[in-house]
Amino acid sequence: MTVLAPLSRTAALWLEQNNVYGGPLQDFLDSFWGYLYTNWREWLVSPLFDASLGLVYYFAFTLPFLALDLWRPQWSLGAKVQPDKMVRQKDYFNCLKNLFFNQVVFVFPLSALKYLDDTQDAVPEAPPKWHFMLAELFFIFFLFDFLFYLSHRALHFRFLYKHVHRIHHEYHSPFAWVTQYLHPVELLMVGISGALCPFLFGSHIFTNWFWMLLITLTSVEHHCGFELPFPFNPHALTFGLYAGSTWHDLHHRFPNTNYCAFFCIWDRITGAVCDDDYIRKKTGGDKNGKTKKAQ
């Protein structure tokens, strides 16, 4: 099913009409994909490859923040969103145990079911055109953001929150490995919506892998517990359009606010923004959530 493919193809054709295509970037993509296809094709067609790649992405992006939390260099302490909260060793083991349970019991067995499908598509010999990738990723981002917002709001309904989403909210001060500290049902919800979006656009398998990289990177950034400096701070770079770590950190402290995945627009439209007035109202304190002493 590629019901949304005409949308991204129209955008890609517009890029072609404005001479935004080909060039050195396409040459690199052709060469890189040719290397993968020639040398790694047997691995790429494995039903377990996507799940394995997802884990590689996850640890590649979380381990640097793990190092910061463990070694606590002085320069990093000022970047902590909640500087008075430090990660305990048992928190890491708790998250790691949950991660491997979900992967071993659910993710890899479900991925292995694809071995039963004799009709699975072969890895295409030709790479995608990079301007098609760009157009598809643009729409995939917005589609996933909308689907995630709806599902996240649903997870905050009393029954689903109590039995599913509450696990993720055990940590009011998130750190990188909280990203996938999830109930299996929530993990499947996020995984299905993440896979559905490129599927609806009929994306090339390489586009799908790049989308996995982007969604893993942004999810880890949301939970890392650090407000990155300006050149690396997506919230600042997008003039507040993109949520970022501080925005999502507030969601963990005040769960009925700041639901969005990437873009703040849905929270603003629905009045779910956690602003200074909301924090003062909930805590009786300052905008940082510090409660005033009784008079």
Tab-separated table of C-alpha atoms in Angstrom:
chain	number	residue	atom	x	y	z
A	1	MET	CA	0.000	0.000	0.000
A	2	THR	CA	1.475	3.338	-1.036
A	3	VAL	CA	-1.580	5.541	-0.683
A	4	LEU	CA	0.426	8.635	0.241
A	5	ALA	CA	3.187	8.173	-2.352
A	6	PRO	CA	1.672	10.716	-4.813
A	7	LEU	CA	2.035	13.419	-2.155
A	8	SER	CA	5.777	12.951	-1.677
A	9	ARG	CA	6.365	12.358	-5.401
A	10	THR	CA	4.714	15.661	-6.228
A	11	ALA	CA	7.058	17.381	-3.807
A	12	ALA	CA	10.053	15.528	-5.267
A	13	LEU	CA	9.088	16.549	-8.797
A	14	TRP	CA	8.842	20.146	-7.626
A	15	LEU	CA	12.424	19.833	-6.336
A	16	GLU	CA	13.483	18.482	-9.729
A	17	GLN	CA	11.855	21.427	-11.497
A	18	ASN	CA	13.913	23.716	-9.283
A	19	ASN	CA	17.124	21.777	-10.004
A	20	VAL	CA	17.350	20.346	-6.477
A	21	TYR	CA	18.425	16.803	-7.298
A	22	GLY	CA	21.401	14.690	-8.383
A	23	GLY	CA	24.884	16.081	-7.891
A	24	PRO	CA	27.607	14.880	-5.479
A	25	LEU	CA	25.060	13.788	-2.871
A	26	GLN	CA	23.428	11.371	-5.323
A	27	ASP	CA	26.852	10.147	-6.436
A	28	PHE	CA	27.725	9.362	-2.819
A	29	LEU	CA	24.393	7.632	-2.253
A	30	ASP	CA	24.851	5.528	-5.412
A	31	SER	CA	28.331	4.506	-4.332
A	32	PHE	CA	27.354	3.769	-0.727
A	33	TRP	CA	24.304	1.736	-1.690
A	34	GLY	CA	26.316	-0.150	-4.304
A	35	TYR	CA	28.797	-1.149	-1.598
A	36	LEU	CA	26.025	-2.308	0.752
A	37	TYR	CA	24.216	-4.217	-1.986
A	38	THR	CA	27.364	-5.955	-3.204
A	39	ASN	CA	28.922	-6.860	0.145
A	40	TRP	CA	26.108	-7.038	2.676
A	41	ARG	CA	23.011	-8.039	0.741
A	42	GLU	CA	22.550	-11.350	2.584
A	43	TRP	CA	22.487	-9.463	5.889
A	44	LEU	CA	20.205	-6.707	4.610
A	45	VAL	CA	17.460	-9.150	3.589
A	46	SER	CA	17.386	-10.776	7.036
A	47	PRO	CA	14.094	-10.138	8.866
A	48	LEU	CA	16.168	-9.456	11.980
A	49	PHE	CA	18.279	-6.735	10.354
A	50	ASP	CA	15.919	-3.838	11.103
A	51	ALA	CA	15.576	-4.815	14.773
A	52	SER	CA	19.362	-5.172	15.091
A	53	LEU	CA	19.942	-1.838	13.380
A	54	GLY	CA	17.482	-0.194	15.766
A	55	LEU	CA	19.519	-1.427	18.744
A	56	VAL	CA	22.765	-0.193	17.169
A	57	TYR	CA	21.228	3.256	16.696
A	58	TYR	CA	19.867	3.249	20.245
A	59	PHE	CA	23.140	2.473	21.972
A	60	ALA	CA	25.136	4.750	19.662
A	61	PHE	CA	23.001	7.736	20.683
A	62	THR	CA	22.466	6.889	24.362
A	63	LEU	CA	25.993	5.880	25.413
A	64	PRO	CA	27.450	9.427	25.168
A	65	PHE	CA	24.751	10.678	27.574
A	66	LEU	CA	25.362	7.646	29.777
A	67	ALA	CA	29.008	8.694	29.985
A	68	LEU	CA	28.043	12.245	30.968
A	69	ASP	CA	25.704	11.009	33.700
A	70	LEU	CA	28.284	8.602	35.125
A	71	TRP	CA	31.389	10.806	34.997
A	72	ARG	CA	29.618	14.157	35.541
A	73	PRO	CA	32.246	16.508	34.122
A	74	GLN	CA	31.837	19.978	35.577
A	75	TRP	CA	30.974	21.588	32.242
A	76	SER	CA	28.039	19.193	31.745
A	77	LEU	CA	26.329	19.912	35.064
A	78	GLY	CA	25.168	23.317	33.896
A	79	ALA	CA	23.438	21.657	30.934
A	80	LYS	CA	21.311	19.337	33.114
A	81	VAL	CA	17.625	20.159	32.820
A	82	GLN	CA	17.174	19.109	36.449
A	83	PRO	CA	20.654	19.696	37.922
A	84	ASP	CA	19.651	18.500	41.400
A	85	LYS	CA	18.673	15.047	40.091
A	86	MET	CA	21.398	12.505	39.435
A	87	VAL	CA	20.980	9.101	37.821
A	88	ARG	CA	21.523	6.145	40.133
A	89	GLN	CA	23.262	2.980	39.017
A	90	LYS	CA	20.154	0.901	39.750
A	91	ASP	CA	18.162	3.140	37.377
A	92	TYR	CA	20.433	2.108	34.517
A	93	PHE	CA	20.069	-1.593	35.336
A	94	ASN	CA	16.300	-1.186	35.627
A	95	CYS	CA	16.037	0.393	32.174
A	96	LEU	CA	18.473	-2.068	30.629
A	97	LYS	CA	16.506	-5.013	32.031
A	98	ASN	CA	13.278	-3.607	30.578
A	99	LEU	CA	14.923	-2.971	27.213
A	100	PHE	CA	16.254	-6.490	26.790
A	101	PHE	CA	13.030	-8.057	28.025
A	102	ASN	CA	11.042	-6.184	25.369
A	103	GLN	CA	13.581	-6.949	22.655
A	104	VAL	CA	13.981	-10.650	23.435
A	105	VAL	CA	10.332	-11.433	24.182
A	106	PHE	CA	8.590	-9.180	21.669
A	107	VAL	CA	10.668	-7.276	19.095
A	108	PHE	CA	12.953	-10.009	17.757
A	109	PRO	CA	10.340	-12.806	17.814
A	110	LEU	CA	7.854	-10.593	15.958
A	111	SER	CA	10.565	-9.622	13.469
A	112	ALA	CA	11.390	-13.301	12.963
A	113	LEU	CA	7.819	-13.941	11.811
A	114	LYS	CA	8.852	-12.376	8.509
A	115	TYR	CA	10.788	-15.596	7.823
A	116	LEU	CA	7.364	-17.147	7.177
A	117	ASP	CA	6.692	-14.652	4.381
A	118	ASP	CA	7.994	-16.077	1.119
A	119	THR	CA	6.845	-12.979	-0.741
A	120	GLN	CA	8.983	-10.416	1.066
A	121	ASP	CA	10.503	-7.936	-1.340
A	122	ALA	CA	14.145	-8.276	-2.236
A	123	VAL	CA	16.503	-5.429	-1.448
A	124	PRO	CA	16.339	-3.106	-4.484
A	125	GLU	CA	19.485	-2.942	-6.530
A	126	ALA	CA	19.192	0.795	-7.121
A	127	PRO	CA	19.363	3.358	-4.306
A	128	PRO	CA	16.666	5.972	-3.761
A	129	LYS	CA	16.998	9.419	-5.253
A	130	TRP	CA	18.004	11.728	-2.442
A	131	HIS	CA	15.407	14.375	-3.326
A	132	PHE	CA	12.705	11.681	-3.108
A	133	MET	CA	14.127	10.732	0.294
A	134	LEU	CA	13.970	14.352	1.406
A	135	ALA	CA	10.369	14.792	0.273
A	136	GLU	CA	9.232	11.544	1.884
A	137	LEU	CA	11.004	12.218	5.181
A	138	PHE	CA	9.416	15.666	5.355
A	139	PHE	CA	5.908	14.216	5.164
A	140	ILE	CA	6.775	11.181	7.302
A	141	PHE	CA	7.902	13.454	10.119
A	142	PHE	CA	4.615	15.345	10.155
A	143	LEU	CA	2.466	12.232	9.791
A	144	PHE	CA	4.233	10.406	12.616
A	145	ASP	CA	4.118	13.503	14.790
A	146	PHE	CA	0.329	13.660	14.387
A	147	LEU	CA	-0.178	9.919	14.978
A	148	PHE	CA	2.107	9.957	18.003
A	149	TYR	CA	0.248	12.911	19.494
A	150	LEU	CA	-3.096	11.120	19.204
A	151	SER	CA	-1.748	7.855	20.639
A	152	HIS	CA	0.111	9.666	23.430
A	153	ARG	CA	-3.040	11.494	24.480
A	154	ALA	CA	-4.860	8.144	24.438
A	155	LEU	CA	-2.180	6.643	26.694
A	156	HIS	CA	-3.033	9.288	29.262
A	157	PHE	CA	-6.624	8.083	29.549
A	158	ARG	CA	-7.004	6.650	33.031
A	159	PHE	CA	-7.121	2.940	32.149
A	160	LEU	CA	-4.238	3.007	29.632
A	161	TYR	CA	-2.144	5.241	31.853
A	162	LYS	CA	-2.610	2.997	34.876
A	163	HIS	CA	-1.911	-0.287	33.073
A	164	VAL	CA	0.477	0.759	30.263
A	165	HIS	CA	1.955	4.260	30.176
A	166	ARG	CA	2.592	4.649	33.914
A	167	ILE	CA	5.777	2.592	33.554
A	168	HIS	CA	7.384	5.221	31.338
A	169	HIS	CA	6.429	7.938	33.821
A	170	GLU	CA	8.129	6.258	36.764
A	171	TYR	CA	11.021	8.615	36.062
A	172	HIS	CA	10.145	12.266	36.682
A	173	SER	CA	13.683	13.237	35.748
A	174	PRO	CA	14.350	11.352	32.489
A	175	PHE	CA	17.746	10.258	31.232
A	176	ALA	CA	18.741	8.713	27.912
A	177	TRP	CA	17.814	5.101	28.683
A	178	VAL	CA	14.312	6.116	29.762
A	179	THR	CA	13.653	6.530	26.017
A	180	GLN	CA	12.731	2.862	25.670
A	181	TYR	CA	11.691	2.196	29.244
A	182	LEU	CA	8.234	1.122	28.076
A	183	HIS	CA	5.422	-1.322	28.607
A	184	PRO	CA	5.383	-3.826	25.696
A	185	VAL	CA	2.005	-2.504	24.530
A	186	GLU	CA	3.368	1.035	24.270
A	187	LEU	CA	6.505	-0.214	22.529
A	188	LEU	CA	4.354	-1.948	19.922
A	189	MET	CA	2.187	1.166	19.477
A	190	VAL	CA	5.213	3.347	18.815
A	191	GLY	CA	6.882	0.710	16.643
A	192	ILE	CA	3.821	0.140	14.469
A	193	SER	CA	3.178	3.854	13.894
A	194	GLY	CA	6.877	4.411	13.171
A	195	ALA	CA	6.922	1.615	10.573
A	196	LEU	CA	3.531	2.512	9.111
A	197	CYS	CA	4.508	6.008	7.990
A	198	PRO	CA	7.263	5.099	5.473
A	199	PHE	CA	5.153	2.120	4.381
A	200	LEU	CA	2.274	4.405	3.404
A	201	PHE	CA	4.648	6.444	1.245
A	202	GLY	CA	6.147	3.363	-0.414
A	203	SER	CA	9.589	4.423	0.764
A	204	HIS	CA	12.811	2.742	-0.294
A	205	ILE	CA	14.271	0.492	2.393
A	206	PHE	CA	17.229	2.868	2.787
A	207	THR	CA	14.819	5.743	3.460
A	208	ASN	CA	13.237	3.590	6.136
A	209	TRP	CA	16.617	2.959	7.781
A	210	PHE	CA	17.401	6.662	7.708
A	211	TRP	CA	13.996	7.389	9.241
A	212	MET	CA	14.803	4.897	12.018
A	213	LEU	CA	18.023	6.792	12.667
A	214	LEU	CA	16.229	10.150	12.867
A	215	ILE	CA	13.408	8.963	15.103
A	216	THR	CA	15.861	7.246	17.459
A	217	LEU	CA	18.070	10.341	17.634
A	218	THR	CA	15.160	12.691	18.349
A	219	SER	CA	13.629	10.343	20.932
A	220	VAL	CA	16.921	10.053	22.803
A	221	GLU	CA	17.403	13.829	22.668
A	222	HIS	CA	13.942	14.266	24.213
A	223	HIS	CA	14.862	12.040	27.165
A	224	CYS	CA	18.575	12.771	27.577
A	225	GLY	CA	18.117	15.130	30.534
A	226	PHE	CA	20.488	17.716	29.057
A	227	GLU	CA	19.703	20.980	27.311
A	228	LEU	CA	22.274	20.989	24.542
A	229	PRO	CA	24.135	24.206	23.636
A	230	PHE	CA	22.802	26.370	20.814
A	231	PRO	CA	24.425	24.802	17.721
A	232	PHE	CA	23.043	21.392	18.788
A	233	ASN	CA	19.781	22.529	20.379
A	234	PRO	CA	16.898	21.812	17.966
A	235	HIS	CA	14.392	23.796	20.051
A	236	ALA	CA	16.520	26.914	19.767
A	237	LEU	CA	17.460	26.323	16.132
A	238	THR	CA	13.789	26.044	15.109
A	239	PHE	CA	12.731	29.102	17.157
A	240	GLY	CA	10.586	26.963	19.442
A	241	LEU	CA	8.823	24.954	16.705
A	242	TYR	CA	10.545	21.703	17.723
A	243	ALA	CA	9.984	20.475	21.276
A	244	GLY	CA	13.328	19.194	22.538
A	245	SER	CA	14.597	17.845	25.850
A	246	THR	CA	13.382	20.582	28.216
A	247	TRP	CA	9.898	20.506	26.688
A	248	HIS	CA	9.591	16.737	27.171
A	249	ASP	CA	11.276	16.839	30.565
A	250	LEU	CA	8.362	18.973	31.737
A	251	HIS	CA	5.960	16.305	30.475
A	252	HIS	CA	7.564	13.788	32.821
A	253	ARG	CA	7.092	16.194	35.741
A	254	PHE	CA	3.635	17.383	34.695
A	255	PRO	CA	2.111	14.471	32.738
A	256	ASN	CA	-0.995	16.284	31.465
A	257	THR	CA	1.066	18.693	29.375
A	258	ASN	CA	3.592	18.707	26.501
A	259	TYR	CA	2.485	15.514	24.722
A	260	CYS	CA	4.086	16.138	21.320
A	261	ALA	CA	6.768	14.021	19.659
A	262	PHE	CA	8.536	16.628	17.520
A	263	PHE	CA	6.602	19.812	16.889
A	264	CYS	CA	4.922	21.939	19.550
A	265	ILE	CA	2.018	22.920	17.312
A	266	TRP	CA	-0.380	20.226	18.598
A	267	ASP	CA	0.230	21.155	22.223
A	268	ARG	CA	-0.347	24.812	21.406
A	269	ILE	CA	-3.556	24.097	19.461
A	270	THR	CA	-4.995	21.930	22.249
A	271	GLY	CA	-3.844	24.182	25.096
A	272	ALA	CA	-1.583	21.498	26.581
A	273	VAL	CA	1.570	23.624	26.896
A	274	CYS	CA	3.313	23.517	30.260
A	275	ASP	CA	4.105	27.208	30.745
A	276	ASP	CA	5.356	29.100	33.785
A	277	ASP	CA	1.838	29.891	35.013
A	278	TYR	CA	0.873	26.206	34.895
A	279	ILE	CA	3.952	25.212	36.890
A	280	ARG	CA	3.322	27.875	39.526
A	281	LYS	CA	-0.304	26.782	39.782
A	282	LYS	CA	0.633	23.135	40.260
A	283	THR	CA	3.548	23.645	42.645
A	284	GLY	CA	2.745	26.866	44.403
A	285	GLY	CA	6.317	27.788	43.654
A	286	ASP	CA	8.510	29.316	40.969
A	287	LYS	CA	8.678	28.345	37.313
A	288	ASN	CA	11.317	25.701	38.078
A	289	GLY	CA	8.841	23.806	40.220
A	290	LYS	CA	10.450	24.704	43.547
A	291	THR	CA	7.718	24.977	46.137
A	292	LYS	CA	7.567	28.061	48.262
A	293	LYS	CA	8.038	27.617	51.997
A	294	ALA	CA	4.921	27.960	54.099
A	295	GLN	CA	4.519	31.443	55.439
